[in-house]
Structures are given as C-alpha cells and as structure tokens.
XYZ file of C-alpha atoms in Angstrom:
772
model
C 54.638 109.588 81.621
C 54.189 112.712 83.545
C 57.463 113.044 85.373
C 56.038 115.568 87.894
C 53.343 113.137 88.888
C 55.915 110.222 89.122
C 57.905 112.258 91.578
C 55.046 112.839 93.685
C 54.277 109.102 93.485
C 57.803 108.184 94.745
C 57.376 110.708 97.664
C 54.124 109.132 98.546
C 55.575 105.424 98.430
C 55.430 103.791 101.909
C 59.181 102.927 101.589
C 60.008 106.678 100.799
C 62.320 108.066 103.533
C 63.008 111.683 102.473
C 65.725 110.861 99.976
C 64.686 113.829 97.660
C 66.731 116.607 99.650
C 66.375 119.136 96.948
C 64.141 119.572 93.728
C 64.203 122.096 91.213
C 61.962 122.437 87.982
C 63.926 124.072 85.205
C 61.579 125.578 82.653
C 61.383 124.899 79.017
C 63.325 126.908 76.638
C 62.219 128.102 73.245
C 64.382 127.985 70.249
C 66.285 131.001 68.702
C 66.653 130.987 65.018
C 68.864 132.739 62.572
C 69.195 132.926 58.748
C 72.508 132.309 56.897
C 74.364 135.166 55.138
C 76.070 132.830 52.645
C 74.463 130.916 50.011
C 74.357 127.091 50.449
C 75.061 124.571 47.579
C 71.583 123.625 46.153
C 72.132 119.998 47.094
C 72.995 120.798 50.768
C 70.024 123.143 51.088
C 67.759 120.341 49.567
C 69.056 117.857 51.999
C 68.391 120.110 55.017
C 64.944 120.646 53.667
C 64.445 116.744 53.404
C 65.534 116.483 56.915
C 62.677 118.895 58.094
C 65.289 121.536 58.876
C 63.480 124.631 57.745
C 65.564 127.060 59.805
C 68.917 126.816 61.728
C 69.380 127.707 65.424
C 71.352 130.959 65.786
C 74.544 129.310 67.064
C 74.299 126.764 64.028
C 74.121 129.507 61.563
C 77.159 131.575 62.900
C 79.318 128.520 63.256
C 78.479 127.469 59.488
C 79.056 131.112 58.242
C 82.526 131.319 60.197
C 83.641 127.986 58.920
C 82.681 128.658 55.282
C 84.610 132.145 55.495
C 87.841 129.851 56.325
C 88.008 130.588 60.099
C 88.820 128.018 62.765
C 85.624 127.539 64.888
C 84.779 126.298 68.266
C 81.155 125.717 69.120
C 80.478 125.372 72.896
C 76.688 124.498 73.554
C 74.675 121.992 75.400
C 73.886 118.588 74.742
C 71.387 117.723 71.899
C 71.733 121.435 70.614
C 72.603 120.287 66.919
C 76.313 120.859 67.228
C 76.916 118.183 64.348
C 75.412 120.514 61.875
C 77.976 123.072 62.459
C 80.657 120.847 60.930
C 78.659 118.574 58.544
C 77.137 121.570 56.563
C 80.417 123.210 55.696
C 82.009 119.817 55.013
C 79.234 118.827 52.672
C 79.342 122.281 51.021
C 83.044 121.778 50.310
C 82.746 118.356 48.991
C 79.887 119.255 46.481
C 81.803 122.250 45.401
C 85.233 120.482 45.242
C 85.049 116.639 45.201
C 88.721 116.312 45.288
C 88.648 117.964 48.833
C 89.240 115.737 51.859
C 87.967 115.845 55.522
C 89.231 114.211 58.783
C 86.680 113.859 61.622
C 88.121 112.858 64.964
C 86.015 111.579 67.754
C 87.185 110.504 71.303
C 85.571 106.925 70.908
C 85.169 104.420 68.057
C 81.543 104.099 69.008
C 80.902 107.863 68.389
C 82.694 107.798 64.858
C 80.453 104.728 63.997
C 77.297 106.605 65.092
C 78.326 109.820 63.345
C 79.008 107.953 59.920
C 75.390 106.744 60.010
C 74.330 110.511 60.309
C 76.622 111.440 57.420
C 74.548 109.195 55.076
C 71.731 111.871 55.301
C 74.232 114.259 53.468
C 75.241 111.962 50.848
C 77.766 109.695 52.372
C 77.820 106.409 50.336
C 76.287 108.017 47.336
C 77.554 111.443 46.463
C 80.775 111.064 48.321
C 82.680 108.261 50.085
C 83.125 108.251 53.876
C 84.374 105.584 56.063
C 85.585 104.889 59.713
C 89.294 103.969 60.113
C 90.107 102.665 63.348
C 91.331 99.451 65.220
C 88.103 97.582 64.248
C 88.542 98.332 60.457
C 89.054 95.064 58.721
C 92.625 94.892 57.064
C 91.363 93.976 53.683
C 89.442 97.253 53.540
C 92.097 99.618 54.570
C 93.784 99.972 51.319
C 90.674 100.764 49.428
C 89.595 103.344 52.177
C 92.942 105.157 51.872
C 92.558 105.334 48.308
C 88.922 106.233 47.891
C 87.619 107.841 51.061
C 86.999 111.457 50.838
C 85.967 111.698 54.593
C 87.733 109.618 57.270
C 86.081 109.209 60.717
C 88.737 108.155 63.344
C 89.955 108.689 66.994
C 93.132 110.268 68.337
C 94.651 106.675 69.089
C 94.219 105.539 65.494
C 95.576 108.799 64.003
C 98.515 108.447 66.416
C 99.411 104.844 65.689
C 97.915 103.986 62.436
C 97.828 107.031 60.111
C 100.589 109.506 60.828
C 103.389 107.039 60.956
C 102.319 105.775 57.634
C 101.476 109.346 56.055
C 103.270 108.301 52.704
C 100.354 105.897 52.114
C 97.937 108.835 52.682
C 99.713 111.221 50.509
C 96.714 112.257 48.317
C 94.529 112.586 51.386
C 96.846 114.938 53.307
C 97.472 116.797 50.032
C 93.946 117.661 49.725
C 92.837 117.805 53.319
C 90.564 120.905 53.914
C 88.833 120.210 57.138
C 89.632 118.686 60.483
C 86.941 118.161 62.865
C 87.249 117.700 66.679
C 84.123 116.573 68.403
C 83.452 116.240 72.072
C 86.343 118.478 72.752
C 85.586 118.804 76.403
C 86.733 115.109 76.942
C 90.360 116.131 75.745
C 91.546 117.030 79.170
C 94.364 115.642 81.517
C 96.468 113.057 80.140
C 94.405 112.162 77.089
C 94.096 115.810 76.236
C 97.833 116.433 76.527
C 98.614 113.460 74.304
C 95.935 114.497 71.733
C 97.324 117.978 71.620
C 100.578 116.518 70.474
C 98.971 114.151 68.117
C 97.394 117.242 66.454
C 100.670 119.110 66.241
C 102.049 116.106 64.498
C 99.133 116.211 62.143
C 99.553 119.846 61.316
C 103.228 119.139 60.646
C 102.427 116.278 58.116
C 99.779 118.650 56.551
C 102.322 121.158 56.041
C 104.773 118.752 54.424
C 102.166 117.839 51.912
C 101.232 121.594 51.250
C 97.739 121.704 52.950
C 96.546 123.941 55.683
C 93.131 122.572 56.804
C 90.526 124.474 58.784
C 89.912 123.156 62.212
C 86.123 122.906 63.424
C 85.709 121.862 67.003
C 82.458 121.036 69.095
C 82.379 120.904 72.927
C 79.997 120.686 75.841
C 80.070 123.859 78.117
C 83.510 124.478 79.538
C 85.096 127.672 81.233
C 87.906 128.164 78.766
C 86.839 127.037 75.196
C 89.267 129.444 73.233
C 92.216 128.623 75.593
C 91.441 124.776 75.171
C 91.194 125.146 71.371
C 94.560 126.909 71.273
C 96.370 124.622 73.724
C 94.889 121.510 71.738
C 95.699 122.800 68.131
C 98.218 125.648 68.544
C 95.725 127.770 66.631
C 93.057 130.625 67.553
C 89.320 129.978 66.951
C 86.078 132.020 66.699
C 84.448 130.845 69.783
C 80.517 130.439 69.534
C 79.006 129.815 72.934
C 75.413 130.986 72.834
C 73.095 128.111 72.954
C 70.024 128.803 70.896
C 68.543 125.292 70.950
C 64.959 124.506 72.377
C 64.858 122.403 75.676
C 61.959 120.683 77.484
C 61.061 121.104 80.929
C 63.523 119.308 83.425
C 63.286 118.155 86.971
C 66.584 118.252 88.761
C 66.846 116.444 92.267
C 69.445 115.615 94.833
C 68.951 112.322 96.196
C 70.382 111.550 99.417
C 70.426 107.999 100.925
C 68.742 107.801 104.166
C 70.444 107.090 107.567
C 70.664 103.489 108.564
C 68.256 102.630 111.185
C 69.941 102.630 114.609
C 73.181 104.139 113.070
C 72.261 107.818 112.405
C 75.769 108.609 111.203
C 75.906 105.955 108.550
C 73.815 106.254 105.352
C 72.311 103.424 103.141
C 74.375 102.368 100.213
C 74.253 104.851 97.238
C 74.492 101.936 94.752
C 71.711 100.343 96.215
C 69.592 103.729 96.159
C 70.509 104.165 92.619
C 69.493 100.754 91.708
C 66.069 101.076 93.426
C 65.478 104.296 91.940
C 66.230 102.819 88.484
C 63.853 99.832 89.205
C 61.172 102.363 90.024
C 61.626 104.221 86.639
C 61.949 101.098 84.550
C 58.856 99.751 86.129
C 57.115 103.063 84.877
C 58.465 102.362 81.532
C 60.732 105.465 81.783
C 63.938 104.890 79.681
C 66.652 105.441 82.109
C 70.385 105.837 82.060
C 72.492 105.479 85.293
C 75.873 106.846 85.334
C 78.682 105.603 87.669
C 82.331 106.505 88.657
C 83.680 103.036 88.319
C 83.592 99.831 86.264
C 82.746 97.549 89.125
C 79.892 99.942 90.361
C 78.256 99.592 86.946
C 78.094 95.945 87.342
C 77.061 95.977 90.972
C 74.083 98.314 90.204
C 73.130 96.151 87.362
C 72.978 93.274 89.677
C 70.974 95.016 92.285
C 68.442 96.189 89.732
C 67.896 92.926 88.042
C 67.288 91.333 91.562
C 64.844 94.238 92.132
C 63.037 93.462 88.781
C 62.930 89.517 89.569
C 59.132 89.679 89.451
C 59.180 91.227 86.097
C 61.552 89.014 84.132
C 60.735 90.715 80.922
C 61.982 94.021 82.388
C 64.907 92.496 84.113
C 66.301 91.454 80.636
C 65.781 94.913 79.253
C 68.527 96.483 81.324
C 72.282 96.225 80.693
C 75.631 97.681 81.783
C 77.974 99.502 79.408
C 81.544 100.432 80.154
C 85.123 100.266 79.084
C 86.736 96.742 79.078
C 83.794 95.279 77.277
C 84.713 93.711 73.809
C 83.810 95.635 70.853
C 81.144 93.436 69.573
C 79.514 93.659 73.083
C 79.439 97.410 73.121
C 77.998 97.547 69.567
C 75.125 95.188 70.419
C 74.300 97.332 73.483
C 74.375 100.487 71.516
C 72.035 98.761 69.044
C 69.604 97.556 71.617
C 69.491 101.199 73.140
C 68.995 102.920 69.821
C 66.292 100.603 68.795
C 64.420 100.759 72.081
C 64.846 97.201 73.162
C 66.579 98.331 76.430
C 64.596 100.308 78.898
C 67.737 100.931 81.084
C 71.571 101.064 81.057
C 74.027 101.486 83.795
C 76.977 103.239 82.326
C 80.466 104.545 83.316
C 81.408 107.902 81.288
C 81.660 105.671 78.196
C 78.046 106.837 77.286
C 78.671 110.497 78.396
C 79.729 111.596 74.957
C 77.021 111.780 72.333
C 76.428 108.433 70.750
C 72.875 108.491 69.446
C 71.233 106.021 71.897
C 67.720 107.100 71.230
C 65.465 109.059 73.492
C 65.943 108.761 77.080
C 63.734 110.166 79.824
C 65.716 110.017 82.953
C 69.373 110.185 84.254
C 70.538 108.948 87.483
C 74.041 110.258 88.214
C 75.475 107.924 91.072
C 77.996 110.259 92.439
C 79.227 113.625 91.222
C 81.156 113.189 88.100
C 83.953 115.562 89.163
C 83.138 118.631 87.233
C 80.110 120.793 86.530
C 80.604 120.253 82.936
C 80.567 116.502 83.014
C 77.421 116.719 85.398
C 75.624 118.809 82.816
C 76.630 116.406 80.080
C 75.410 113.458 81.870
C 72.045 115.133 82.743
C 71.791 116.138 79.124
C 71.654 112.653 77.939
C 68.075 112.442 79.029
C 65.201 114.579 77.606
C 66.580 115.135 74.017
C 64.309 117.263 72.152
C 61.402 119.250 73.628
C 60.222 116.378 75.796
C 60.283 116.696 79.745
C 63.190 115.007 81.455
C 64.349 113.878 85.001
C 67.818 113.997 86.458
C 68.796 112.576 89.983
C 72.234 112.989 91.549
C 72.498 110.363 94.189
C 75.040 111.326 96.708
C 77.935 109.298 98.033
C 79.486 109.296 101.538
C 81.353 112.468 102.336
C 83.723 114.829 100.541
C 82.144 116.704 97.594
C 78.783 114.946 98.003
C 78.238 116.340 101.473
C 79.291 119.677 100.217
C 76.403 119.422 97.493
C 73.869 118.344 99.969
C 74.566 121.379 102.008
C 75.056 123.602 98.872
C 72.653 122.053 96.348
C 72.287 125.393 94.340
C 75.817 125.031 93.358
C 74.628 122.712 90.539
C 72.809 125.469 89.209
C 74.898 128.447 89.970
C 78.640 127.296 89.425
C 80.436 128.165 86.374
C 81.825 125.555 84.202
C 85.358 124.651 84.991
C 88.515 125.341 82.911
C 89.578 122.177 80.983
C 93.292 121.537 81.997
C 95.991 120.060 79.631
C 99.712 120.515 79.266
C 100.990 119.740 75.935
C 104.275 120.560 77.137
C 104.447 117.916 79.793
C 108.026 116.800 79.206
C 107.129 113.052 79.620
C 104.444 113.224 76.966
C 106.172 115.497 74.731
C 109.256 113.316 74.517
C 107.236 110.380 73.287
C 105.613 112.637 70.707
C 108.950 113.935 69.466
C 110.198 110.327 68.935
C 107.036 109.740 66.960
C 107.603 113.044 64.907
C 111.101 112.087 64.189
C 110.083 108.737 62.937
C 107.404 110.251 60.728
C 109.794 112.986 59.285
C 112.958 114.443 60.381
C 112.765 117.499 62.889
C 114.100 120.873 62.195
C 114.023 124.269 63.993
C 111.034 125.238 62.466
C 109.082 122.729 64.526
C 109.989 124.312 67.528
C 106.869 126.620 66.902
C 104.654 123.547 67.271
C 106.421 121.680 70.081
C 107.719 124.568 72.082
C 110.903 125.857 73.475
C 112.018 122.843 75.288
C 111.975 120.854 71.961
C 115.770 120.856 71.445
C 116.598 120.208 75.170
C 114.411 117.065 75.236
C 115.798 115.890 71.819
C 119.407 116.133 73.190
C 118.370 113.910 76.192
C 116.887 111.366 73.635
C 119.915 111.394 71.573
C 122.136 110.090 74.320
C 122.368 106.299 74.298
C 122.905 106.417 78.171
C 119.317 107.468 78.686
C 118.194 104.256 77.052
C 117.861 100.970 78.751
C 116.900 98.514 75.885
C 119.467 99.298 73.290
C 123.047 100.818 72.756
C 121.409 103.068 69.976
C 120.217 106.577 70.691
C 116.653 107.257 69.702
C 117.525 110.182 67.400
C 120.579 111.881 66.089
C 121.295 115.226 64.660
C 122.866 116.165 61.446
C 121.482 119.664 60.632
C 118.080 118.193 61.380
C 116.906 115.404 63.986
C 116.667 112.151 62.522
C 115.227 108.790 63.755
C 117.703 106.172 64.271
C 116.433 102.783 65.375
C 114.956 100.663 62.554
C 113.697 97.946 64.982
C 111.716 100.274 67.216
C 108.131 101.685 66.332
C 107.609 104.447 68.846
C 103.923 105.100 68.464
C 103.223 101.502 69.561
C 104.957 102.155 72.775
C 102.806 105.114 73.802
C 99.193 105.033 75.224
C 97.272 108.187 74.748
C 94.939 107.410 77.584
C 97.101 106.113 80.333
C 100.761 106.473 81.558
C 101.454 102.683 82.079
C 101.982 101.219 78.600
C 99.928 98.445 76.977
C 96.679 97.462 78.836
C 96.402 94.315 80.771
C 94.084 91.410 79.799
C 91.648 89.735 81.974
C 91.300 85.997 81.154
C 89.191 83.051 82.483
C 91.060 80.277 84.129
C 89.602 76.816 84.465
C 87.316 75.027 81.820
C 87.379 77.832 79.352
C 91.213 78.454 79.825
C 92.409 81.633 78.171
C 89.068 83.124 77.199
C 89.399 86.828 76.937
C 86.822 88.655 79.234
C 88.013 92.283 78.965
C 91.040 94.667 79.220
C 92.009 97.136 81.860
C 94.635 100.222 81.377
C 98.074 99.560 82.850
C 97.890 102.445 85.282
C 94.748 100.977 86.871
C 95.641 97.339 86.725
C 96.734 96.842 90.448
C 93.849 98.722 91.750
C 91.231 96.754 89.635
C 92.652 93.319 89.225
C 94.934 92.678 92.201
C 95.076 89.104 93.701
C 91.666 88.667 95.443
C 89.975 91.492 93.753
C 86.125 90.899 92.702
C 85.937 91.669 89.033
C 82.395 92.040 87.717
C 81.463 91.696 84.138
C 77.983 91.707 82.395
C 76.382 91.050 85.885
C 78.526 88.039 86.775
C 81.226 88.011 89.326
C 84.808 86.741 89.110
C 87.671 86.462 91.671
C 91.181 87.363 90.467
C 93.343 84.410 91.503
C 96.695 85.251 89.935
C 98.558 87.996 88.200
C 101.085 87.358 85.577
C 103.252 90.413 85.728
C 105.467 89.513 82.730
C 102.557 89.004 80.400
C 100.225 91.646 81.916
C 97.411 89.108 82.340
C 95.156 88.674 85.383
C 93.617 85.235 85.565
C 90.055 85.113 87.098
C 87.706 82.319 88.197
C 83.858 82.506 88.061
C 82.711 82.735 91.687
C 79.441 84.118 93.258
C 80.478 86.175 96.115
C 78.428 88.470 98.447
C 81.011 91.271 98.652
C 83.000 93.649 96.432
C 86.505 94.725 96.963
C 88.131 98.272 97.387
C 92.099 98.750 96.812
C 93.949 100.680 99.443
C 97.071 102.511 98.417
C 99.993 104.237 100.126
C 102.396 106.834 98.867
C 105.703 108.682 100.014
C 106.825 111.916 98.576
C 110.119 113.482 98.145
C 111.004 117.103 96.817
C 112.904 117.666 93.325
C 112.325 121.527 93.231
C 109.874 124.067 94.478
C 108.608 126.420 91.669
C 106.762 128.979 93.973
C 105.548 129.465 97.543
C 103.747 131.865 99.719
C 102.809 132.359 103.218
C 99.487 131.541 104.611
C 97.549 133.713 107.350
C 98.884 131.436 110.359
C 102.507 131.638 108.987
C 102.407 128.368 107.414
C 103.836 127.927 103.926
C 102.120 126.755 100.699
C 104.356 125.372 98.142
C 104.179 124.180 94.490
C 106.844 122.346 92.576
C 108.206 119.117 91.318
C 107.930 115.930 93.480
C 108.879 112.312 93.232
C 106.049 110.058 94.299
C 106.192 106.281 95.049
C 102.809 104.574 95.403
C 101.785 101.121 95.951
C 98.581 99.073 96.375
C 99.127 97.715 99.866
C 95.898 95.842 100.407
C 92.216 95.690 99.921
C 89.004 95.722 101.905
C 85.963 93.413 101.403
C 82.582 95.272 101.507
C 79.365 93.315 101.844
C 76.937 94.113 98.997
C 73.699 95.899 99.996
C 74.490 96.643 103.515
C 78.131 97.979 102.866
C 79.243 96.276 105.998
C 83.238 96.172 106.255
C 84.296 92.706 106.190
C 87.967 93.226 106.849
C 91.116 93.856 104.860
C 93.875 91.829 103.234
C 97.582 92.779 102.696
C 99.051 92.636 99.213
C 102.726 92.650 98.093
C 102.668 94.212 94.711
C 105.398 96.224 92.892
C 105.734 99.977 93.655
C 105.747 102.791 90.976
C 107.501 106.077 91.072
C 106.558 109.052 89.018
C 107.802 112.507 88.757
C 104.997 114.943 89.114
C 103.698 118.317 90.225
C 102.316 118.708 93.789
C 101.016 121.221 96.275
C 102.592 121.097 99.849
C 101.154 122.782 102.935
C 103.635 123.112 105.714
C 102.239 124.094 108.979
C 104.327 126.402 110.963
C 105.745 126.135 114.607
C 102.631 128.189 115.907
C 100.271 125.764 114.133
C 101.912 122.891 115.868
C 101.941 124.513 119.221
C 98.137 125.208 118.894
C 97.522 121.603 118.175
C 99.825 120.427 121.102
C 97.908 122.721 123.521
C 94.508 121.481 122.400
C 95.748 117.989 122.955
C 95.340 117.094 119.343
C 97.350 114.501 117.581
C 99.703 115.858 114.914
C 99.879 113.240 112.579
C 96.141 112.324 112.894
C 95.373 116.144 112.082
C 97.491 116.283 109.051
C 96.159 112.788 107.757
C 92.633 113.962 108.192
C 93.167 117.191 106.550
C 94.744 115.640 103.558
C 91.710 113.342 103.267
C 89.277 116.164 103.438
C 91.298 118.445 101.025
C 91.380 115.527 98.380
C 87.638 114.843 98.831
C 86.680 118.380 98.091
C 89.212 119.348 95.410
C 86.905 118.538 92.499
C 84.628 121.629 93.453
C 87.699 123.856 92.931
C 89.818 122.088 90.260
C 88.738 120.342 86.932
C 89.449 116.956 88.220
C 88.137 113.625 89.655
C 89.412 112.796 93.317
C 90.961 109.867 91.741
C 93.181 112.066 89.460
C 95.227 113.064 92.676
C 96.948 111.460 95.410
C 98.080 112.703 98.934
C 100.707 112.167 101.400
C 100.884 113.532 104.957
C 104.022 113.322 107.355
C 104.663 114.756 110.820
C 108.285 115.082 109.991
C 109.169 115.311 106.274
C 112.935 115.006 105.662
C 113.110 117.668 102.773
C 110.745 120.224 104.497
C 112.286 119.502 108.033
C 108.752 119.600 109.584
C 105.167 118.466 109.157
C 103.370 118.673 105.714
C 100.240 117.702 103.951
C 100.723 117.389 100.095
C 98.466 116.631 97.189
C 99.906 115.681 93.866
C 98.744 115.018 90.207
C 98.550 111.185 89.867
C 100.264 111.545 86.367
C 103.859 111.799 85.455
C 104.862 115.442 84.870
C 101.234 116.478 86.083
C 98.498 117.979 84.110
C 97.650 121.223 85.844
C 95.576 119.964 88.763
C 98.029 120.888 91.590
C 98.559 124.390 90.011
C 94.729 124.766 90.143
C 94.614 123.516 93.766
C 97.338 126.064 94.561
C 95.519 128.913 93.037
C 92.351 128.069 94.946
C 94.009 126.931 98.216
C 92.213 129.531 100.472
C 88.929 128.651 98.985
C 89.403 124.856 99.344
C 90.789 125.169 102.919
C 87.698 127.376 103.934
C 85.272 124.749 102.353
C 87.207 121.933 104.284
C 86.912 123.845 107.680
C 83.161 124.322 107.107
C 82.531 120.599 106.000
C 84.329 119.242 108.985
C 82.679 121.659 111.336
C 79.183 120.624 109.928
C 79.500 116.902 110.376
C 77.835 115.719 113.488
C 80.194 112.786 114.117
C 82.586 112.848 117.074
C 85.691 111.245 115.817
C 85.661 111.359 112.011
C 83.655 109.350 109.525
C 83.358 108.846 105.817
C 81.239 112.088 105.672
C 84.137 114.271 106.616
C 87.619 112.885 107.190
C 87.739 109.160 106.240
C 88.707 107.846 102.829
C 87.678 104.419 101.542
C 90.972 103.758 99.830
C 93.437 104.759 102.524
C 96.457 102.489 102.770
C 96.927 103.367 106.451
C 93.421 102.148 107.322
C 92.237 105.569 108.253
C 94.700 105.679 111.210
C 95.425 107.960 112.723
C 92.900 110.473 112.163
C 92.045 113.474 114.383
C 88.967 115.359 113.270
C 88.987 118.214 115.573
C 92.877 118.800 114.988
C 92.020 118.937 111.114
C 89.326 121.527 111.843
C 91.647 123.595 113.967
C 94.494 123.565 111.346
C 92.155 124.305 108.523
C 90.750 127.281 110.486
C 94.167 128.453 111.098
C 95.594 128.156 107.679
C 92.871 130.437 106.533
C 92.741 132.904 109.369
C 95.617 134.130 111.582
C 93.037 134.694 114.744
C 91.620 131.288 115.009
C 91.450 130.499 118.642
C 91.822 126.856 119.981
C 88.851 124.832 120.119
C-alpha cells in the first residue's frame, strides 16, 4: 500500500474535516556498516552468515568489540536497529569458548523474555547450549532442572527479586560462573520501577561477589537523554555508551491528528478515542497492519469496541483486531502475541505493554492516542511501525488541553526536542529500606555494602532494628552483631515488596453471578480505587462490566456483566502538609518557589459518567473510600502579597486563580520533566497553614519521590512561561479542558479563574506584568 497515496485518500474523503493539522515526511536513511576488529568464534561467524548478516551496523560492531574486551556497555539506538546482536554475539562467543560460563538476561516483561528465547535458538540455544526462561509462568516441575542445567537464564526484575536472589544457595553454580548480565529496554526502568530495579541489581552484584564472580553488564535502550547516568544509577557501574544509530530506516510519514470541533460547539472537540478508532478502521480496511497505543486500560477496550462497530459491515476484519494490555491473563496475552506475529491480526489496541520490543511482525502504521508523556516513549511507539526499510505511518491523535494543545501549537517539538533524562532514585529511603531487608535475608550486611547501598544504609538499618517501628510483631526486622542479620523466621521480605507499584500485592477482579469467582484480571494496588471503585465501568476484551462491590480485606473487586453506554472517570482530592523545605528561591514577582518533603493525603472522592462516542458529561457520583497518606517530594509556588494584590485589583478570584494554575502546570509538566501527568498530583490552597499564605504545589505521586518534583523545580520558569502562553492562546472565555480544566478534579473544577491564572503565571515569570 502506498501510504502517501492513502493519506491523500483520507484528505479527499467526504467525511474528512481537516484533522491532519501537521504532516512531515521523514526521508529514508541508508545503513552505515563497520568491520569488527576482533575475531569471532567460527561457529558464531557461521551463524551470522546463515542468518544473512554479511556486515554489522557500525553501532553493533563497536558494542560487540567493547563487550568482548571486558567493558560494561550501554547501546542507545532507535527501535529495530538490531540492538539484540550487541549482546547475543558476545554471549554466544563466550559460551562457545567456555561452556561453563553463565549469562543472565533480564527483560522488563515476561513476554519479551519469551520472545528473545526464540531468537536465541538461531545462535544455538537448545542445541549447542541450554537457555531457558525463569519467571512466574515457569512450571514448578521444570525449575530444579533449569537451575541445574541452564547456561543462559532469561527473566525479569520481579522474578530475580522474589524467586532467584532469596534462594541464591540453590543457584550457587550459576552465580559462581556468571559472566554476563544483560539489561534490555533500559529506558523502561524509570520512576518507581527503575528505582526498585536499581536496588535489585545491587543485590545481584552483592551475591555475585559472594560467589567470586564479577559479570560484565551489557545494556540496551531506546534513545534517552542521560544513558550513561541511568546505567550508573541502575548498576552502580560506569559503561561505554554507544549512541550513534547506524541502522537503515524506511520513509516515514508523521502526522498530528486533531479531532475537529463539534458542530455548534466550536470550543469542544470530537472524542479523540472515536477519532483514533475511525482512523484505525480506515487503515484496517486498506489492509494496513496497525497498532494503536493508548494511555489507559479502559481506553484500549473503548477504542476496540468503537473500531469493531466501525467494521460491522466487514465481519472478517472486525475479528482481526484485538486489545492488549496489563490485567489480561498470561494465556490471553500469549495468544494475542501469536496472532500478531503470524499475521492473523490486522490491528491491535495496546497500552504501553507493547511499546517494548516483543516481535509482533511487520506493522505499517502506529496511532498514538495521546502523547505518551515523553519524547523517548513517543519515538519508541512510532518505531513499532515500519520495521526494516519499508515505508510507515505514525499519527498522534491529540487529547483535550494540556500538553496536546501545546503540541498542536508547536508540532515541530516532536522533531526538535531532545530526549528526556530518565529519572530514578535508588536511594529513595522507602524503596531502599525494603531492599535492605531483602539483602539481610539473603546474606548478612556489613560495612562494605555501603558502597552499593549508599551513605544512609546504617541509618535505615538502625530504624529497622527498632521493634517499635514494626506493627505486626514484637521482633525487630534485623539485629546487629558485628554485621546486620535477618531476625524474623516467619517473614519472607521479598514477597511484601512490589517492584512496579507502592501499594503492595495487586487486587483481583472477579465475576459475580452465574460464574461466581471467575478471575477476569488484576490491577495494581496503587491504582485500584481509581480503576475498580464501586460503580466503575471495567472493560475487558471488548465487554463491559460494572463494579458492584469492593472487598477491602481480600483486595477483590466484584463485577457484573452489563452493557452500558458510558464510561467512568475517577475524581481525586488531596491535602498537603510540609515536613521540611530543602531549597527555595525567589521568583521575579517576589513569590517563593520551594522544594522539599511533604506529607500528602489523597482520596478518590467520586466519579463521573461520560457517554461513549459523544463524550457528554452524564453527572457525578460521590464515593466514600479510605484515604492514603504518603511522604513524598514536592514543589510549591507561594505567591507574594503583591501577587495577591494584583489579583484583587483585577477582580480575580484568588482560589480560582490558584486552582486553575495548578491544573495548567500539571497538564504541561510532561514537556519539561520525564513523566506522565498521572505520575504527579497537585494541591492549591488560598491560605495554607504551614506557609501562612496562598500556595500551589505539585508533588510526586510516589512515596519518597522519584525526581519529578526536582525536575519541575529546575524547569519552573520554562513551565510557567508555557502555561501563560497556553492559557493566553485558548479562545474560551472562562476556562475549558483545553486550558485549565482537569477531568479528574475532585473539586469538580470549581472554582476556576482562567484570567486570574494567566495574570498570576505572567507575574511569576516577569516582575513588570501589568494587570489585564
């Protein structure tokens, strides 16, 4: 299919309403090759020749050379650039030269590990050497044999954390001979997950040292702004960074697709979900293999439903699209992956679960339903289409307001912006404390471990050694007798720590009624009240369910099958108190910007019902759910008396101005910090007790913080300037979702003062801003 011609057909369609706001054709790129300056084992060279690989891309050659010289290596290149060879070739070379050697390959998902195992077969896995996946899906009857025989283990951080390191004595031969540790898709290790994974890797290095091994680390990543820094924070080691992508690329069409205004309501736009679904229908009808990325599970199911309805006249095609997301059971995910890889499916609607490089066959088009939160993720998703030298198409469908309005006004940002820095904090004391418990369980902790775990190790261990800091037992967690020892024989600490969330073990979603107890899926504890609160519409495999009951003790949401014409959006509210400010500075108007430790109490207070297709607001329902309090890091902007006076003189509402500014700042934050808007929360108060005046605060939505607030503090001037521009350019009179309204506001977007927020934002970045 000629994609350029298809775009012109779309523009010429009678239903086209100018959605393509921006279109760029990115030319194809030729490959750059290089020869190796090291000699490969004859078998490895023969394998490459058999695969049709006559020459290596320049980045592959350099990465392989560095790894074979014994260096730690970080390769940072685009999607489908052949990064797998940068670790498979050194690994195979090592195994053919020394069969007793061992390698650990770690992937962020089980699906990716399964996929890479198939690729290892090309290099002799299953014949010349034994490779196996070892994760939660591995049958127990196979685990002892794998420990005993496997030379290459493919796993994920979760299994390494909970199922390998605590039982290291049963892996003694493996750790004694471990030569390579591979970290793939390193750009996914950010935020809470990355901070946890960094500590798991430190525990791994500690165990290797105990068995006398010192493995080389080889890492691969999509493009990020701080590859060397991220590698060092993840592993505690320094790497040679290789970041010049020499792989070829086909011609790519990149477009910004903006939903058109609703007829008769020029300030409201048509549903982005419906637009994405209809674009997907158009592509699937033309037999263009398409992946549509979304920001939330529920949206994946919603777009699938819309797309299937749009293909009703083509039943054969309607059955060839599917959704893919977390929460599906493993057998469901494997079946979808198989159908994609074998070409049975023409389209899939996915969360970020398919953003990483599971081989799902050749795709021609990618639809991004909303900005993924970072430039790195944007290009990772775009790169899932057009593998090889074939042409490809990528469309970013804009959502209302915030970052999407910014992109609509600055579309070249997608091409010009540098990749963001990946933020992790291995020394987050809440995260570190849990891993110190795990480390003590695995092996007594001594002073030398401070090099791995940091200066606060002893301080945190002293807290863990005090029985007064434990609610479930009179025993301390650890005790010191020249070294720190694990105490409680009845507690298995790794089982208490989830690497991917902060709320403990996940919730189950079960079907009530005729099939009482059938497990539909799961949801992480931190998201449970937002996704499966009473009355929530839960979408699964294109079917709708309504949550009728929450069992708080058993962590189970009971749902009933029900066809409804709406979906639900949770509303949250928060309150902030100050623990300690770490730094502050004065803004041009005399206002203060502060960064420090906060206590934030949050609660899901209700939910909205929104009609499918039309996006009509059907009203809100209140909820009474437990609140949660976290200690985190936050940024506060405290307007000065002159700012307040300017608002009063201009007849603006103080609280409405603060509230609107808070919404606008959070909406644009992904442009200036490596985050998703859902990774942060906000609070605005006209008279804050601790600050003795008005305040707008933005905080990391994770205990201890993961660096987002610090990034916002560093880029505050740029953020406020962008907020002022965004609000000023919005044609609405009193505020709308395009500028200062937020869909999940627990205060129902009341009060909001758009002009007051604009005046305040301008004053905060310029001391001579007149009243409007």
